[in-house]
Coordinates of C-alpha atoms in Angstrom, one line a residue:
M1 CA -51.9 -11.2 8.4
P2 CA -52.5 -13.8 11.2
A3 CA -56.0 -15.0 11.9
L4 CA -58.1 -13.1 14.4
P5 CA -58.1 -16.0 17.0
S6 CA -54.3 -16.0 17.0
V7 CA -54.3 -12.3 17.6
M8 CA -56.8 -12.5 20.5
A9 CA -54.8 -15.4 22.0
I10 CA -51.6 -13.2 21.9
I11 CA -53.5 -10.3 23.5
C12 CA -55.0 -12.5 26.2
L13 CA -51.7 -14.0 27.0
G14 CA -50.1 -10.6 27.3
L15 CA -52.8 -9.4 29.6
A16 CA -52.5 -12.5 31.8
A17 CA -48.7 -12.0 32.0
A18 CA -49.3 -8.3 32.9
V19 CA -51.7 -9.2 35.8
L20 CA -49.3 -11.9 37.1
S21 CA -46.4 -9.5 37.0
Y22 CA -48.4 -6.9 38.8
V23 CA -49.4 -9.3 41.6
L24 CA -45.8 -10.7 42.0
H25 CA -43.9 -7.4 41.8
T26 CA -46.2 -4.8 43.5
P27 CA -44.3 -3.8 46.6
R28 CA -45.9 -3.7 50.0
R29 CA -46.5 -0.2 51.2
G30 CA -44.3 -0.4 54.4
S31 CA -42.3 2.8 54.8
L32 CA -42.3 3.8 51.2
P33 CA -42.1 7.5 50.5
P34 CA -45.3 9.3 49.6
G35 CA -46.4 9.8 46.0
P36 CA -49.4 10.4 43.7
P37 CA -52.2 7.9 43.7
R38 CA -51.7 4.9 41.6
V39 CA -54.0 2.7 39.6
P40 CA -53.7 -1.1 39.1
L41 CA -51.3 -2.3 36.4
L42 CA -50.5 1.2 35.1
G43 CA -49.3 2.6 38.4
N44 CA -48.5 6.2 37.5
A45 CA -47.5 5.6 33.9
H46 CA -50.7 7.3 32.5
Q47 CA -49.7 10.5 34.3
L48 CA -46.2 10.8 32.6
P49 CA -46.0 13.0 29.5
Q50 CA -43.8 11.9 26.6
S51 CA -41.6 15.0 27.0
D52 CA -40.6 17.5 29.7
Q53 CA -41.1 14.9 32.4
H54 CA -39.0 16.9 34.8
L55 CA -41.9 19.4 35.1
T56 CA -44.2 16.7 36.2
F57 CA -41.6 15.5 38.7
T58 CA -41.2 19.0 40.1
K59 CA -45.0 19.2 40.6
W60 CA -45.1 15.9 42.3
A61 CA -42.2 16.9 44.6
A62 CA -44.1 20.0 45.7
Q63 CA -47.4 18.2 46.2
Y64 CA -46.4 14.8 47.6
G65 CA -42.7 14.8 48.4
T66 CA -41.3 14.2 51.9
N67 CA -38.4 16.2 53.3
V68 CA -35.7 13.9 54.5
L69 CA -35.4 15.7 57.8
N70 CA -39.1 15.5 58.6
D71 CA -41.8 12.9 58.8
F72 CA -43.7 12.0 55.7
R73 CA -46.1 14.9 55.0
T74 CA -48.3 15.5 52.0
I75 CA -48.8 19.1 50.9
K76 CA -52.3 19.2 49.5
D77 CA -52.3 22.7 47.9
I78 CA -49.6 22.9 45.2
D79 CA -50.3 26.6 44.8
D80 CA -49.6 27.3 48.5
P81 CA -46.8 29.9 48.5
N82 CA -45.6 28.5 51.8
R83 CA -45.2 25.0 50.6
R84 CA -41.9 23.2 50.7
A85 CA -40.9 20.9 47.9
G86 CA -40.1 17.4 49.1
D87 CA -36.9 15.5 48.5
V88 CA -38.3 12.1 47.7
V89 CA -41.4 10.9 45.8
Y90 CA -42.4 7.3 45.1
V91 CA -44.3 6.4 42.0
E92 CA -44.8 3.2 40.0
I93 CA -44.3 3.0 36.2
F94 CA -46.5 0.0 35.5
T95 CA -45.0 -2.5 38.1
R96 CA -41.6 -0.9 38.5
P97 CA -41.0 1.1 41.7
T98 CA -39.5 4.5 40.8
I99 CA -38.0 6.9 43.2
I100 CA -37.8 10.6 42.2
L101 CA -35.1 12.6 44.0
S102 CA -35.6 16.4 43.9
S103 CA -32.7 17.6 46.0
A104 CA -29.0 17.3 46.2
K105 CA -29.2 15.9 49.7
A106 CA -31.5 13.0 48.8
A107 CA -29.4 12.2 45.7
I108 CA -26.2 12.1 47.7
D109 CA -27.7 10.1 50.5
L110 CA -28.9 7.4 48.2
M111 CA -26.5 7.5 45.2
D112 CA -23.3 8.4 47.0
K113 CA -23.4 7.4 50.6
R114 CA -25.3 4.2 49.8
G115 CA -24.0 3.8 46.3
A116 CA -23.1 0.2 46.8
I117 CA -26.8 -0.5 47.3
Y118 CA -28.5 1.8 44.9
S119 CA -26.1 2.8 42.2
D120 CA -27.1 0.3 39.6
R121 CA -28.4 0.9 36.1
P122 CA -31.9 -0.2 35.0
R123 CA -32.4 -2.3 31.9
F124 CA -33.4 0.1 29.1
V125 CA -34.7 -2.3 26.5
W126 CA -35.7 0.3 24.0
F127 CA -32.4 2.2 24.1
H128 CA -29.9 -0.6 24.5
E129 CA -31.5 -3.7 22.9
I130 CA -33.9 -2.3 20.2
L131 CA -32.1 0.9 19.2
D132 CA -28.9 -1.2 19.7
G133 CA -26.5 1.6 20.1
P134 CA -22.8 0.7 20.0
P135 CA -20.6 0.9 23.1
T136 CA -19.1 4.3 23.7
L137 CA -16.1 5.8 25.4
R138 CA -15.4 9.1 27.1
F139 CA -12.7 11.6 26.2
A140 CA -11.6 14.8 27.8
G141 CA -9.0 17.2 26.5
I142 CA -8.2 19.7 23.9
T143 CA -5.2 21.1 22.2
R144 CA -3.8 24.3 23.7
H145 CA -3.9 26.0 20.2
G146 CA -7.6 25.1 19.6
D147 CA -8.6 26.1 23.1
R148 CA -7.0 29.6 22.8
R149 CA -8.5 30.2 19.3
E150 CA -12.0 29.3 20.5
A151 CA -11.7 31.4 23.6
R152 CA -10.5 34.4 21.6
R153 CA -13.3 33.9 19.1
L154 CA -15.9 33.7 22.0
L155 CA -14.6 36.9 23.6
L156 CA -14.6 38.8 20.3
N157 CA -18.1 37.6 19.4
L158 CA -19.4 38.6 22.9
L159 CA -17.8 42.0 22.4
H160 CA -19.6 42.6 19.1
H161 CA -22.8 40.7 19.9
P162 CA -23.5 40.9 23.7
N163 CA -27.2 40.4 23.4
D164 CA -26.6 37.0 21.7
F165 CA -24.5 35.6 24.5
V166 CA -26.4 32.3 24.7
Y167 CA -25.9 31.8 20.9
Q168 CA -22.2 32.7 21.2
I169 CA -21.6 30.4 24.2
K170 CA -23.3 27.5 22.4
R171 CA -21.1 28.1 19.4
Y172 CA -18.1 28.1 21.6
T173 CA -18.9 24.8 23.3
A174 CA -19.8 23.2 20.0
G175 CA -16.6 24.6 18.5
I176 CA -14.5 23.1 21.3
I177 CA -16.0 19.6 20.9
F178 CA -15.9 19.6 17.1
E179 CA -12.3 20.9 17.1
V180 CA -10.9 18.3 19.5
G181 CA -13.3 15.5 18.5
Y182 CA -13.5 15.8 14.7
G183 CA -10.9 18.4 13.7
H184 CA -13.8 20.5 12.3
D185 CA -14.1 24.2 12.7
I186 CA -17.5 25.7 13.8
A187 CA -17.3 29.3 12.9
S188 CA -21.1 29.7 13.1
L189 CA -24.1 27.7 14.0
D190 CA -26.0 28.9 10.9
G191 CA -25.7 26.6 7.9
E192 CA -23.4 24.2 9.7
N193 CA -24.7 20.9 8.3
L194 CA -22.4 18.6 10.2
L195 CA -23.5 20.1 13.5
K196 CA -27.2 20.0 12.6
L197 CA -26.9 16.3 11.6
T198 CA -25.2 15.5 14.9
E199 CA -27.9 17.2 16.9
R200 CA -30.6 15.4 14.9
G201 CA -28.9 12.1 15.7
I202 CA -28.7 12.9 19.4
R203 CA -32.4 13.9 19.5
A204 CA -33.3 10.6 17.7
A205 CA -31.4 8.6 20.2
L206 CA -33.1 10.3 23.1
V207 CA -36.7 9.7 21.8
G208 CA -37.3 6.6 23.8
S209 CA -34.8 7.0 26.6
G210 CA -36.9 8.9 29.2
I211 CA -38.5 7.2 32.2
G212 CA -41.8 5.8 31.1
S213 CA -41.3 6.7 27.5
G214 CA -41.6 3.2 26.2
I215 CA -43.7 0.4 27.6
V216 CA -41.1 -2.1 26.4
D217 CA -38.8 -1.0 29.2
F218 CA -41.2 -2.3 31.7
F219 CA -42.4 -5.4 29.7
P220 CA -39.3 -6.5 27.8
V221 CA -41.2 -9.5 26.3
L222 CA -43.1 -7.1 24.1
R223 CA -40.0 -6.7 21.9
Y224 CA -40.7 -10.2 20.5
L225 CA -44.3 -9.3 19.4
P226 CA -45.0 -8.3 15.8
A227 CA -44.9 -4.6 15.0
W228 CA -48.4 -4.6 13.5
L229 CA -50.1 -5.3 16.9
P230 CA -51.7 -2.3 18.8
G231 CA -49.2 -0.6 21.1
M232 CA -46.1 -1.8 19.2
S233 CA -45.4 1.7 17.7
F234 CA -42.1 1.7 19.7
K235 CA -40.7 -0.6 17.1
Y236 CA -41.3 1.8 14.3
A237 CA -39.9 4.6 16.5
A238 CA -36.8 2.5 17.1
I239 CA -36.2 2.0 13.4
K240 CA -36.5 5.7 12.7
A241 CA -34.2 6.6 15.7
R242 CA -31.7 4.0 14.7
K243 CA -31.4 5.4 11.2
G244 CA -30.9 8.9 12.7
V245 CA -28.1 7.7 15.0
E246 CA -26.5 5.6 12.2
D247 CA -26.5 8.5 9.8
M248 CA -24.9 10.8 12.4
E249 CA -22.2 8.3 13.3
M250 CA -21.4 7.3 9.7
T251 CA -21.2 10.9 8.5
L252 CA -18.9 11.9 11.3
Y253 CA -16.7 8.9 10.7
N254 CA -16.6 9.3 6.9
T255 CA -15.9 13.1 7.2
V256 CA -12.8 12.4 9.3
N257 CA -11.7 9.3 7.3
D258 CA -12.0 11.1 4.0
K259 CA -9.8 13.9 5.2
I260 CA -7.2 11.3 6.4
V261 CA -7.2 9.7 3.0
A262 CA -6.8 13.1 1.3
G263 CA -4.0 14.0 3.7
I264 CA -5.8 17.1 5.0
A265 CA -7.1 15.9 8.4
R266 CA -6.4 18.1 11.3
P267 CA -5.3 16.6 14.6
S268 CA -8.4 15.3 16.5
F269 CA -9.5 12.5 18.7
A270 CA -11.3 10.8 15.7
A271 CA -8.3 11.0 13.5
A272 CA -6.1 9.6 16.3
M273 CA -8.4 6.6 16.8
I274 CA -8.7 5.8 13.1
E275 CA -4.9 6.2 12.5
E276 CA -4.1 4.1 15.5
C277 CA -6.3 1.2 14.2
L278 CA -4.8 1.5 10.7
R279 CA -1.3 1.4 12.2
E280 CA -2.1 -1.9 14.0
G281 CA -3.3 -3.5 10.8
A282 CA -6.6 -3.7 8.9
M283 CA -9.5 -2.1 10.8
T284 CA -12.1 -4.6 11.9
A285 CA -15.8 -4.1 11.9
K286 CA -15.8 -3.9 15.7
D287 CA -13.1 -1.3 15.6
K288 CA -15.1 0.8 13.2
D289 CA -18.3 0.4 15.3
D290 CA -16.5 1.4 18.4
I291 CA -15.1 4.5 16.8
K292 CA -18.4 5.5 15.3
G293 CA -20.2 5.0 18.6
T294 CA -17.6 7.1 20.4
L295 CA -17.8 9.9 17.8
G296 CA -21.6 10.0 18.2
T297 CA -21.2 10.4 22.0
L298 CA -18.6 13.1 22.1
Y299 CA -20.8 16.1 21.3
Q300 CA -23.6 15.4 23.7
A301 CA -21.2 14.3 26.5
G302 CA -19.0 17.4 26.1
T303 CA -21.4 20.3 25.6
D304 CA -24.2 20.1 28.2
S305 CA -22.3 20.8 31.4
S306 CA -20.0 23.5 29.8
L307 CA -22.9 25.3 28.2
T308 CA -24.9 25.3 31.4
T309 CA -22.0 26.5 33.5
L310 CA -21.1 29.3 31.2
I311 CA -24.6 30.6 30.9
V312 CA -25.2 30.5 34.6
F313 CA -21.9 32.3 35.1
V314 CA -23.1 35.2 32.9
L315 CA -26.4 35.4 34.7
V316 CA -24.8 35.4 38.1
M317 CA -22.4 38.1 37.1
V318 CA -25.2 40.3 35.8
Q319 CA -27.2 39.7 39.0
Y320 CA -24.3 40.5 41.3
P321 CA -22.2 43.3 39.6
D322 CA -20.2 43.9 42.8
V323 CA -19.0 40.3 42.7
F324 CA -18.1 40.7 39.0
R325 CA -16.1 43.8 39.7
K326 CA -14.1 42.1 42.4
A327 CA -13.4 39.1 40.2
Q328 CA -12.4 41.3 37.4
E329 CA -10.0 43.3 39.6
E330 CA -8.4 40.1 40.8
M331 CA -8.0 38.9 37.2
I332 CA -6.4 42.1 36.1
R333 CA -4.1 42.2 39.1
V334 CA -2.8 38.6 38.5
V335 CA -3.1 38.1 34.8
G336 CA -3.0 41.6 33.4
D337 CA -4.8 42.6 30.2
S338 CA -2.2 41.5 27.6
R339 CA -2.9 37.7 27.7
L340 CA -5.5 35.1 28.5
P341 CA -5.4 33.3 31.8
E342 CA -3.7 29.9 32.1
F343 CA -4.4 27.0 34.4
D344 CA -1.2 27.9 36.2
D345 CA -2.9 31.2 37.3
R346 CA -5.8 29.5 39.0
A347 CA -4.0 29.1 42.4
S348 CA -3.4 32.9 42.4
L349 CA -7.1 33.7 41.9
P350 CA -8.8 32.6 45.2
Y351 CA -11.8 35.0 44.8
L352 CA -12.5 33.9 41.3
E353 CA -12.2 30.3 42.5
C354 CA -14.9 30.9 45.1
V355 CA -17.1 32.5 42.4
L356 CA -16.7 29.5 40.2
M357 CA -17.6 27.1 43.1
E358 CA -20.8 29.1 43.6
V359 CA -21.6 29.0 39.9
Y360 CA -21.1 25.2 39.9
R361 CA -23.5 25.0 42.8
C362 CA -26.1 27.1 41.0
A363 CA -25.6 25.2 37.7
D364 CA -26.3 21.9 39.5
T365 CA -23.0 20.4 38.5
C366 CA -21.7 19.5 41.9
H367 CA -23.2 19.5 45.4
A368 CA -22.2 19.5 49.1
A369 CA -23.3 16.6 51.4
D370 CA -24.2 16.5 55.0
T371 CA -24.4 13.6 57.5
D372 CA -28.2 13.3 58.0
E373 CA -29.8 10.1 57.1
T374 CA -33.4 8.8 56.8
D375 CA -35.0 5.4 56.8
I376 CA -36.8 5.2 53.5
L377 CA -37.6 1.9 51.9
C378 CA -36.9 2.1 48.2
G379 CA -37.5 -1.6 47.3
D380 CA -35.6 -4.0 45.2
G381 CA -35.4 -3.0 41.5
A382 CA -36.5 0.6 42.1
L383 CA -35.6 3.0 39.4

């Protein structure tokens, strides 16, 4: 182990660099949005939990946030039943300015209308440079046969187990992705080892991806310090997370590849990618990494929005039974009761289309914008 003077020198150098960074990068107050009180160097980092950060953001929005149509106002009493949650909150994670948007309007104003200015991505050192995840792609689509089979299975399960609708919807969304992505049938969530391994890998990858979860995202130079120094636990966390992600990706890849070799692989996105590479010649290490990275992304990218939308649909239909009856009557009138609806039927179902648009709004998957603007200074490099 290095001598104590060397350790102290490294610590002192790090503190000096932190102070200098704070002095150089702390933004002037100007017309910044309101936010919780900050302390030197840390900013608001000490107030961020390691998990469920959205709950803290919601609390800050109610207590400090400004409504974009009004002047900056601070609501002192968070328990006031008449309070209005604000749209924009300003915090600092160490020296990095961070803007919290808690409404669709604020998000659209900044990320859509002014996307050329604000729609950049921060540098996530822990996730991209230490965990070192491979590049990933996106894929959307499913075979007609698999889609119908999973839809019938969902309807049958809901008929026999209506109280377990969340479980059944989760199995359905998982089944869709595993069918199209890996050619693997998910008949049940119980005892499904491949699914459990995939979810463990995703959780491992997300350990250090939250805002303020890792100090190295705000002081990238720390990645070069030895792991035995105090505060360097993120390095051990990255090693553990990397293993979880690699196990997930390798298992998914090997499962599909072994079926291809055995001649029993079902049509899937994974099989198509592997077979395409093999047709073009020997698969390179980069080809294999690209495929593994893509397979590791498919499940997370393809299930969240579908799961949320379907659950919200069920809840809305239960809450508004008259709307449900009208949508059901329209469905029976157009489609009948002898087949499942097709995409070609959608133009003939205007009422159901309106219901779906409302569900999308409630499920937070799309929003409407208006033309109001506000003059809020976000600052260069704000997250």
